PDB file of N, CA and C in Angstrom:
ATOM      1  N   UNK A 257      66.643 -68.036-154.902  1.00  0.00           N
ATOM      2  CA  UNK A 257      67.580 -69.089-155.167  1.00  0.00           C
ATOM      3  C   UNK A 257      67.462 -70.233-154.155  1.00  0.00           C
ATOM      4  N   UNK A 258      66.911 -69.938-152.989  1.00  0.00           N
ATOM      5  CA  UNK A 258      66.763 -70.978-151.972  1.00  0.00           C
ATOM      6  C   UNK A 258      65.820 -72.087-152.436  1.00  0.00           C
ATOM      7  N   UNK A 259      64.865 -71.753-153.298  1.00  0.00           N
ATOM      8  CA  UNK A 259      63.929 -72.758-153.815  1.00  0.00           C
ATOM      9  C   UNK A 259      64.695 -73.784-154.647  1.00  0.00           C
ATOM     10  N   UNK A 260      65.614 -73.329-155.476  1.00  0.00           N
ATOM     11  CA  UNK A 260      66.413 -74.250-156.293  1.00  0.00           C
ATOM     12  C   UNK A 260      67.319 -75.093-155.399  1.00  0.00           C
ATOM     13  N   UNK A 261      67.933 -74.472-154.415  1.00  0.00           N
ATOM     14  CA  UNK A 261      68.802 -75.211-153.497  1.00  0.00           C
ATOM     15  C   UNK A 261      68.007 -76.295-152.775  1.00  0.00           C
ATOM     16  N   UNK A 262      66.821 -75.965-152.331  1.00  0.00           N
ATOM     17  CA  UNK A 262      65.957 -76.931-151.659  1.00  0.00           C
ATOM     18  C   UNK A 262      65.585 -78.079-152.595  1.00  0.00           C
ATOM     19  N   UNK A 263      65.251 -77.743-153.842  1.00  0.00           N
ATOM     20  CA  UNK A 263      64.901 -78.756-154.830  1.00  0.00           C
ATOM     21  C   UNK A 263      66.074 -79.707-155.056  1.00  0.00           C
ATOM     22  N   UNK A 264      67.256 -79.155-155.297  1.00  0.00           N
ATOM     23  CA  UNK A 264      68.436 -79.987-155.542  1.00  0.00           C
ATOM     24  C   UNK A 264      68.778 -80.846-154.337  1.00  0.00           C
ATOM     25  N   UNK A 265      68.617 -80.294-153.144  1.00  0.00           N
ATOM     26  CA  UNK A 265      68.945 -81.019-151.919  1.00  0.00           C
ATOM     27  C   UNK A 265      68.047 -82.229-151.693  1.00  0.00           C
ATOM     28  N   UNK A 266      66.887 -82.247-152.324  1.00  0.00           N
ATOM     29  CA  UNK A 266      65.997 -83.409-152.229  1.00  0.00           C
ATOM     30  C   UNK A 266      66.543 -84.585-153.031  1.00  0.00           C
ATOM     31  N   UNK A 267      67.433 -84.303-153.982  1.00  0.00           N
ATOM     32  CA  UNK A 267      67.919 -85.341-154.885  1.00  0.00           C
ATOM     33  C   UNK A 267      69.402 -85.672-154.693  1.00  0.00           C
ATOM     34  N   UNK A 268      70.194 -84.682-154.315  1.00  0.00           N
ATOM     35  CA  UNK A 268      71.631 -84.889-154.114  1.00  0.00           C
ATOM     36  C   UNK A 268      72.104 -84.005-152.964  1.00  0.00           C
ATOM     37  N   UNK A 269      73.222 -84.399-152.363  1.00  0.00           N
ATOM     38  CA  UNK A 269      73.812 -83.548-151.330  1.00  0.00           C
ATOM     39  C   UNK A 269      74.558 -82.396-152.016  1.00  0.00           C
ATOM     40  N   UNK A 270      74.271 -81.189-151.589  1.00  0.00           N
ATOM     41  CA  UNK A 270      74.938 -80.003-152.139  1.00  0.00           C
ATOM     42  C   UNK A 270      75.624 -79.290-150.975  1.00  0.00           C
ATOM     43  N   UNK A 271      76.947 -79.333-150.983  1.00  0.00           N
ATOM     44  CA  UNK A 271      77.694 -78.652-149.918  1.00  0.00           C
ATOM     45  C   UNK A 271      77.581 -77.143-150.109  1.00  0.00           C
ATOM     46  N   UNK A 272      77.906 -76.405-149.078  1.00  0.00           N
ATOM     47  CA  UNK A 272      77.882 -74.943-149.175  1.00  0.00           C
ATOM     48  C   UNK A 272      78.871 -74.455-150.238  1.00  0.00           C
ATOM     49  N   UNK A 273      80.030 -75.106-150.326  1.00  0.00           N
ATOM     50  CA  UNK A 273      81.022 -74.747-151.355  1.00  0.00           C
ATOM     51  C   UNK A 273      80.458 -74.974-152.755  1.00  0.00           C
ATOM     52  N   UNK A 274      79.855 -76.155-152.951  1.00  0.00           N
ATOM     53  CA  UNK A 274      79.259 -76.465-154.257  1.00  0.00           C
ATOM     54  C   UNK A 274      78.141 -75.489-154.590  1.00  0.00           C
ATOM     55  N   UNK A 275      77.307 -75.195-153.613  1.00  0.00           N
ATOM     56  CA  UNK A 275      76.194 -74.277-153.854  1.00  0.00           C
ATOM     57  C   UNK A 275      76.705 -72.904-154.267  1.00  0.00           C
ATOM     58  N   UNK A 276      77.784 -72.454-153.656  1.00  0.00           N
ATOM     59  CA  UNK A 276      78.361 -71.154-154.009  1.00  0.00           C
ATOM     60  C   UNK A 276      78.746 -71.129-155.493  1.00  0.00           C
ATOM     61  N   UNK A 277      79.360 -72.188-155.960  1.00  0.00           N
ATOM     62  CA  UNK A 277      79.774 -72.282-157.368  1.00  0.00           C
ATOM     63  C   UNK A 277      78.549 -72.378-158.279  1.00  0.00           C
ATOM     64  N   UNK A 278      77.626 -73.260-157.937  1.00  0.00           N
ATOM     65  CA  UNK A 278      76.431 -73.484-158.764  1.00  0.00           C
ATOM     66  C   UNK A 278      75.571 -72.229-158.839  1.00  0.00           C
ATOM     67  N   UNK A 279      75.315 -71.623-157.701  1.00  0.00           N
ATOM     68  CA  UNK A 279      74.372 -70.490-157.653  1.00  0.00           C
ATOM     69  C   UNK A 279      74.867 -69.275-158.441  1.00  0.00           C
ATOM     70  N   UNK A 280      76.163 -69.163-158.644  1.00  0.00           N
ATOM     71  CA  UNK A 280      76.694 -68.054-159.438  1.00  0.00           C
ATOM     72  C   UNK A 280      76.296 -68.152-160.906  1.00  0.00           C
ATOM     73  N   UNK A 281      75.880 -69.333-161.342  1.00  0.00           N
ATOM     74  CA  UNK A 281      75.494 -69.551-162.743  1.00  0.00           C
ATOM     75  C   UNK A 281      74.036 -69.193-163.017  1.00  0.00           C
ATOM     76  N   UNK A 282      73.246 -69.050-161.970  1.00  0.00           N
ATOM     77  CA  UNK A 282      71.820 -68.765-162.136  1.00  0.00           C
ATOM     78  C   UNK A 282      71.558 -67.279-162.304  1.00  0.00           C
ATOM     79  N   UNK A 283      70.573 -66.973-163.124  1.00  0.00           N
ATOM     80  CA  UNK A 283      70.100 -65.601-163.300  1.00  0.00           C
ATOM     81  C   UNK A 283      68.603 -65.627-163.049  1.00  0.00           C
ATOM     82  N   UNK A 284      68.151 -64.868-162.073  1.00  0.00           N
ATOM     83  CA  UNK A 284      66.728 -64.826-161.768  1.00  0.00           C
ATOM     84  C   UNK A 284      66.053 -63.768-162.629  1.00  0.00           C
ATOM     85  N   UNK A 285      64.928 -64.140-163.220  1.00  0.00           N
ATOM     86  CA  UNK A 285      64.183 -63.177-164.024  1.00  0.00           C
ATOM     87  C   UNK A 285      62.687 -63.429-163.869  1.00  0.00           C
ATOM     88  N   UNK A 286      61.935 -62.390-164.101  1.00  0.00           N
ATOM     89  CA  UNK A 286      60.476 -62.478-164.075  1.00  0.00           C
ATOM     90  C   UNK A 286      60.004 -62.483-165.527  1.00  0.00           C
ATOM     91  N   UNK A 287      59.240 -63.496-165.884  1.00  0.00           N
ATOM     92  CA  UNK A 287      58.715 -63.596-167.244  1.00  0.00           C
ATOM     93  C   UNK A 287      57.199 -63.407-167.168  1.00  0.00           C
ATOM     94  N   UNK A 288      56.676 -62.357-167.792  1.00  0.00           N
ATOM     95  CA  UNK A 288      55.234 -62.101-167.725  1.00  0.00           C
ATOM     96  C   UNK A 288      54.415 -63.226-168.354  1.00  0.00           C
ATOM     97  N   UNK A 289      53.200 -63.351-167.877  1.00  0.00           N
ATOM     98  CA  UNK A 289      52.242 -64.316-168.399  1.00  0.00           C
ATOM     99  C   UNK A 289      52.133 -64.190-169.914  1.00  0.00           C
ATOM    100  N   UNK A 290      51.986 -65.320-170.595  1.00  0.00           N
ATOM    101  CA  UNK A 290      51.791 -65.433-172.045  1.00  0.00           C
ATOM    102  C   UNK A 290      53.027 -65.056-172.862  1.00  0.00           C
ATOM    103  N   UNK A 291      54.179 -64.935-172.220  1.00  0.00           N
ATOM    104  CA  UNK A 291      55.416 -64.655-172.944  1.00  0.00           C
ATOM    105  C   UNK A 291      55.917 -65.938-173.589  1.00  0.00           C
ATOM    106  N   UNK A 292      56.283 -65.875-174.851  1.00  0.00           N
ATOM    107  CA  UNK A 292      56.898 -67.010-175.541  1.00  0.00           C
ATOM    108  C   UNK A 292      58.380 -67.009-175.181  1.00  0.00           C
ATOM    109  N   UNK A 293      58.842 -68.088-174.585  1.00  0.00           N
ATOM    110  CA  UNK A 293      60.229 -68.168-174.122  1.00  0.00           C
ATOM    111  C   UNK A 293      61.162 -68.591-175.248  1.00  0.00           C
ATOM    112  N   UNK A 294      60.694 -69.497-176.106  1.00  0.00           N
ATOM    113  CA  UNK A 294      61.512 -69.973-177.218  1.00  0.00           C
ATOM    114  C   UNK A 294      60.642 -70.085-178.466  1.00  0.00           C
ATOM    115  N   UNK A 295      61.013 -69.361-179.498  1.00  0.00           N
ATOM    116  CA  UNK A 295      60.280 -69.389-180.764  1.00  0.00           C
ATOM    117  C   UNK A 295      60.603 -70.675-181.526  1.00  0.00           C
ATOM    118  N   UNK A 296      59.664 -71.154-182.325  1.00  0.00           N
ATOM    119  CA  UNK A 296      59.928 -72.294-183.206  1.00  0.00           C
ATOM    120  C   UNK A 296      61.113 -71.964-184.096  1.00  0.00           C
ATOM    121  N   UNK A 297      62.027 -72.913-184.227  1.00  0.00           N
ATOM    122  CA  UNK A 297      63.197 -72.708-185.069  1.00  0.00           C
ATOM    123  C   UNK A 297      64.399 -72.140-184.344  1.00  0.00           C
ATOM    124  N   UNK A 298      64.209 -71.680-183.101  1.00  0.00           N
ATOM    125  CA  UNK A 298      65.328 -71.157-182.316  1.00  0.00           C
ATOM    126  C   UNK A 298      66.031 -72.292-181.580  1.00  0.00           C
ATOM    127  N   UNK A 299      67.270 -72.061-181.197  1.00  0.00           N
ATOM    128  CA  UNK A 299      68.044 -73.026-180.416  1.00  0.00           C
ATOM    129  C   UNK A 299      67.932 -72.646-178.941  1.00  0.00           C
ATOM    130  N   UNK A 300      67.653 -73.631-178.110  1.00  0.00           N
ATOM    131  CA  UNK A 300      67.556 -73.407-176.662  1.00  0.00           C
ATOM    132  C   UNK A 300      68.948 -73.196-176.087  1.00  0.00           C
ATOM    133  N   UNK A 301      69.124 -72.124-175.330  1.00  0.00           N
ATOM    134  CA  UNK A 301      70.410 -71.813-174.717  1.00  0.00           C
ATOM    135  C   UNK A 301      70.395 -71.908-173.202  1.00  0.00           C
ATOM    136  N   UNK A 302      69.245 -72.259-172.619  1.00  0.00           N
ATOM    137  CA  UNK A 302      69.123 -72.232-171.168  1.00  0.00           C
ATOM    138  C   UNK A 302      68.382 -73.453-170.643  1.00  0.00           C
ATOM    139  N   UNK A 303      68.652 -73.742-169.384  1.00  0.00           N
ATOM    140  CA  UNK A 303      67.817 -74.650-168.610  1.00  0.00           C
ATOM    141  C   UNK A 303      67.171 -73.759-167.566  1.00  0.00           C
ATOM    142  N   UNK A 304      65.860 -73.805-167.476  1.00  0.00           N
ATOM    143  CA  UNK A 304      65.099 -72.899-166.627  1.00  0.00           C
ATOM    144  C   UNK A 304      64.575 -73.633-165.400  1.00  0.00           C
ATOM    145  N   UNK A 305      64.259 -72.870-164.373  1.00  0.00           N
ATOM    146  CA  UNK A 305      63.601 -73.399-163.174  1.00  0.00           C
ATOM    147  C   UNK A 305      62.380 -72.545-162.922  1.00  0.00           C
ATOM    148  N   UNK A 306      61.225 -73.182-162.862  1.00  0.00           N
ATOM    149  CA  UNK A 306      59.969 -72.461-162.647  1.00  0.00           C
ATOM    150  C   UNK A 306      59.679 -72.403-161.154  1.00  0.00           C
ATOM    151  N   UNK A 307      59.839 -71.224-160.606  1.00  0.00           N
ATOM    152  CA  UNK A 307      59.633 -71.039-159.170  1.00  0.00           C
ATOM    153  C   UNK A 307      58.157 -70.843-158.836  1.00  0.00           C
ATOM    154  N   UNK A 308      57.428 -70.177-159.725  1.00  0.00           N
ATOM    155  CA  UNK A 308      56.016 -69.893-159.452  1.00  0.00           C
ATOM    156  C   UNK A 308      55.262 -69.880-160.779  1.00  0.00           C
ATOM    157  N   UNK A 309      54.086 -70.479-160.772  1.00  0.00           N
ATOM    158  CA  UNK A 309      53.241 -70.470-161.955  1.00  0.00           C
ATOM    159  C   UNK A 309      53.172 -71.816-162.641  1.00  0.00           C
ATOM    160  N   UNK A 310      52.633 -71.817-163.844  1.00  0.00           N
ATOM    161  CA  UNK A 310      52.520 -73.008-164.686  1.00  0.00           C
ATOM    162  C   UNK A 310      52.975 -72.628-166.087  1.00  0.00           C
ATOM    163  N   UNK A 311      53.700 -73.518-166.731  1.00  0.00           N
ATOM    164  CA  UNK A 311      54.197 -73.280-168.080  1.00  0.00           C
ATOM    165  C   UNK A 311      53.600 -74.329-169.017  1.00  0.00           C
ATOM    166  N   UNK A 312      53.114 -73.884-170.164  1.00  0.00           N
ATOM    167  CA  UNK A 312      52.596 -74.795-171.186  1.00  0.00           C
ATOM    168  C   UNK A 312      53.612 -74.873-172.306  1.00  0.00           C
ATOM    169  N   UNK A 313      54.001 -76.087-172.670  1.00  0.00           N
ATOM    170  CA  UNK A 313      54.893 -76.289-173.800  1.00  0.00           C
ATOM    171  C   UNK A 313      54.043 -76.747-174.975  1.00  0.00           C
ATOM    172  N   UNK A 314      54.187 -76.054-176.090  1.00  0.00           N
ATOM    173  CA  UNK A 314      53.334 -76.355-177.230  1.00  0.00           C
ATOM    174  C   UNK A 314      54.048 -76.066-178.542  1.00  0.00           C
ATOM    175  N   UNK A 315      53.496 -76.640-179.593  1.00  0.00           N
ATOM    176  CA  UNK A 315      53.963 -76.390-180.954  1.00  0.00           C
ATOM    177  C   UNK A 315      52.859 -75.605-181.648  1.00  0.00           C
ATOM    178  N   UNK A 316      53.154 -74.385-182.119  1.00  0.00           N
ATOM    179  CA  UNK A 316      52.116 -73.614-182.799  1.00  0.00           C
ATOM    180  C   UNK A 316      51.793 -74.230-184.165  1.00  0.00           C
ATOM    181  N   UNK A 317      50.515 -74.415-184.412  1.00  0.00           N
ATOM    182  CA  UNK A 317      50.033 -74.943-185.698  1.00  0.00           C
ATOM    183  C   UNK A 317      48.990 -73.972-186.233  1.00  0.00           C
ATOM    184  N   UNK A 318      48.858 -73.858-187.544  1.00  0.00           N
ATOM    185  CA  UNK A 318      47.880 -72.917-188.112  1.00  0.00           C
ATOM    186  C   UNK A 318      46.451 -73.169-187.640  1.00  0.00           C
ATOM    187  N   UNK A 319      46.052 -74.441-187.562  1.00  0.00           N
ATOM    188  CA  UNK A 319      44.681 -74.742-187.180  1.00  0.00           C
ATOM    189  C   UNK A 319      44.461 -74.678-185.661  1.00  0.00           C
ATOM    190  N   UNK A 320      45.430 -75.153-184.873  1.00  0.00           N
ATOM    191  CA  UNK A 320      45.386 -75.050-183.408  1.00  0.00           C
ATOM    192  C   UNK A 320      46.717 -75.524-182.847  1.00  0.00           C
ATOM    193  N   UNK A 321      47.102 -74.962-181.720  1.00  0.00           N
ATOM    194  CA  UNK A 321      48.363 -75.327-181.086  1.00  0.00           C
ATOM    195  C   UNK A 321      48.321 -76.780-180.612  1.00  0.00           C
ATOM    196  N   UNK A 322      49.484 -77.427-180.611  1.00  0.00           N
ATOM    197  CA  UNK A 322      49.620 -78.788-180.111  1.00  0.00           C
ATOM    198  C   UNK A 322      50.349 -78.724-178.772  1.00  0.00           C
ATOM    199  N   UNK A 323      49.614 -78.847-177.679  1.00  0.00           N
ATOM    200  CA  UNK A 323      50.200 -78.835-176.341  1.00  0.00           C
ATOM    201  C   UNK A 323      50.759 -80.222-176.060  1.00  0.00           C
ATOM    202  N   UNK A 324      52.033 -80.275-175.624  1.00  0.00           N
ATOM    203  CA  UNK A 324      52.630 -81.587-175.356  1.00  0.00           C
ATOM    204  C   UNK A 324      53.173 -81.735-173.942  1.00  0.00           C
ATOM    205  N   UNK A 325      53.167 -80.679-173.155  1.00  0.00           N
ATOM    206  CA  UNK A 325      53.661 -80.815-171.788  1.00  0.00           C
ATOM    207  C   UNK A 325      53.285 -79.587-170.968  1.00  0.00           C
ATOM    208  N   UNK A 326      53.241 -79.769-169.655  1.00  0.00           N
ATOM    209  CA  UNK A 326      53.077 -78.679-168.704  1.00  0.00           C
ATOM    210  C   UNK A 326      54.201 -78.774-167.688  1.00  0.00           C
ATOM    211  N   UNK A 327      54.683 -77.644-167.244  1.00  0.00           N
ATOM    212  CA  UNK A 327      55.666 -77.585-166.168  1.00  0.00           C
ATOM    213  C   UNK A 327      55.020 -76.834-165.016  1.00  0.00           C
ATOM    214  N   UNK A 328      55.194 -77.372-163.814  1.00  0.00           N
ATOM    215  CA  UNK A 328      54.595 -76.780-162.627  1.00  0.00           C
ATOM    216  C   UNK A 328      55.676 -76.219-161.721  1.00  0.00           C
ATOM    217  N   UNK A 329      55.260 -75.529-160.695  1.00  0.00           N
ATOM    218  CA  UNK A 329      56.195 -74.869-159.783  1.00  0.00           C
ATOM    219  C   UNK A 329      57.255 -75.832-159.261  1.00  0.00           C
ATOM    220  N   UNK A 330      58.461 -75.280-159.092  1.00  0.00           N
ATOM    221  CA  UNK A 330      59.605 -76.004-158.536  1.00  0.00           C
ATOM    222  C   UNK A 330      60.058 -77.160-159.420  1.00  0.00           C
ATOM    223  N   UNK A 331      60.047 -76.931-160.729  1.00  0.00           N
ATOM    224  CA  UNK A 331      60.555 -77.913-161.690  1.00  0.00           C
ATOM    225  C   UNK A 331      61.486 -77.210-162.676  1.00  0.00           C
ATOM    226  N   UNK A 332      62.458 -77.975-163.167  1.00  0.00           N
ATOM    227  CA  UNK A 332      63.303 -77.492-164.251  1.00  0.00           C
ATOM    228  C   UNK A 332      62.591 -77.744-165.566  1.00  0.00           C
ATOM    229  N   UNK A 333      62.868 -76.921-166.576  1.00  0.00           N
ATOM    230  CA  UNK A 333      62.330 -77.156-167.906  1.00  0.00           C
ATOM    231  C   UNK A 333      63.267 -76.549-168.936  1.00  0.00           C
ATOM    232  N   UNK A 334      63.159 -77.066-170.134  1.00  0.00           N
ATOM    233  CA  UNK A 334      63.958 -76.598-171.256  1.00  0.00           C
ATOM    234  C   UNK A 334      63.492 -77.334-172.493  1.00  0.00           C
ATOM    235  N   UNK A 335      63.873 -76.842-173.649  1.00  0.00           N
ATOM    236  CA  UNK A 335      63.728 -77.621-174.878  1.00  0.00           C
ATOM    237  C   UNK A 335      65.001 -78.467-174.921  1.00  0.00           C
ATOM    238  N   UNK A 336      64.997 -79.564-174.162  1.00  0.00           N
ATOM    239  CA  UNK A 336      66.212 -80.329-173.909  1.00  0.00           C
ATOM    240  C   UNK A 336      66.897 -80.817-175.187  1.00  0.00           C
ATOM    241  N   UNK A 337      66.126 -81.330-176.129  1.00  0.00           N
ATOM    242  CA  UNK A 337      66.727 -81.840-177.364  1.00  0.00           C
ATOM    243  C   UNK A 337      67.517 -80.729-178.045  1.00  0.00           C
ATOM    244  N   UNK A 338      66.900 -79.573-178.169  1.00  0.00           N
ATOM    245  CA  UNK A 338      67.557 -78.427-178.799  1.00  0.00           C
ATOM    246  C   UNK A 338      68.785 -78.004-178.000  1.00  0.00           C
ATOM    247  N   UNK A 339      68.667 -77.967-176.681  1.00  0.00           N
ATOM    248  CA  UNK A 339      69.773 -77.573-175.810  1.00  0.00           C
ATOM    249  C   UNK A 339      70.963 -78.522-175.961  1.00  0.00           C
ATOM    250  N   UNK A 340      70.691 -79.822-175.923  1.00  0.00           N
ATOM    251  CA  UNK A 340      71.766 -80.811-175.982  1.00  0.00           C
ATOM    252  C   UNK A 340      72.429 -80.905-177.356  1.00  0.00           C
ATOM    253  N   UNK A 341      71.624 -80.808-178.410  1.00  0.00           N
ATOM    254  CA  UNK A 341      72.143 -80.991-179.765  1.00  0.00           C
ATOM    255  C   UNK A 341      72.542 -79.670-180.432  1.00  0.00           C
ATOM    256  N   UNK A 342      72.268 -78.541-179.757  1.00  0.00           N
ATOM    257  CA  UNK A 342      72.588 -77.220-180.285  1.00  0.00           C
ATOM    258  C   UNK A 342      71.972 -77.010-181.656  1.00  0.00           C
ATOM    259  N   UNK A 343      70.710 -77.425-181.758  1.00  0.00           N
ATOM    260  CA  UNK A 343      69.985 -77.366-183.021  1.00  0.00           C
ATOM    261  C   UNK A 343      68.526 -77.049-182.713  1.00  0.00           C
ATOM    262  N   UNK A 344      67.823 -76.412-183.647  1.00  0.00           N
ATOM    263  CA  UNK A 344      66.395 -76.159-183.423  1.00  0.00           C
ATOM    264  C   UNK A 344      65.630 -77.472-183.269  1.00  0.00           C
ATOM    265  N   UNK A 345      64.543 -77.433-182.524  1.00  0.00           N
ATOM    266  CA  UNK A 345      63.691 -78.619-182.399  1.00  0.00           C
ATOM    267  C   UNK A 345      63.203 -79.040-183.774  1.00  0.00           C
ATOM    268  N   UNK A 346      62.923 -80.291-183.937  1.00  0.00           N
ATOM    269  CA  UNK A 346      62.527 -80.855-185.220  1.00  0.00           C
ATOM    270  C   UNK A 346      61.008 -80.892-185.388  1.00  0.00           C
ATOM    271  N   UNK A 347      60.301 -79.803-185.098  1.00  0.00           N
ATOM    272  CA  UNK A 347      58.832 -79.795-185.206  1.00  0.00           C
ATOM    273  C   UNK A 347      58.414 -79.091-186.460  1.00  0.00           C
TER     274      UNK A 347
END
């Protein structure tokens, strides 16, 4: 969790009180390589933080996948449109 605190502290001041409240909302998990985090047609329910590794965001297509973004270590990621609108992505 210190990695997230460090990341946030680069952008905004986070008091110890605020961090206590914020950090209670995080759940740390290990996701194995090649795991699909969100299936096409599903609604995103989380905002994630990538502590280690690289994440490829893509749209599966019958002929070949369409890669549209990469997420690197110490970055937040999500299917933001789906998360904000509470609807599946429009792909």
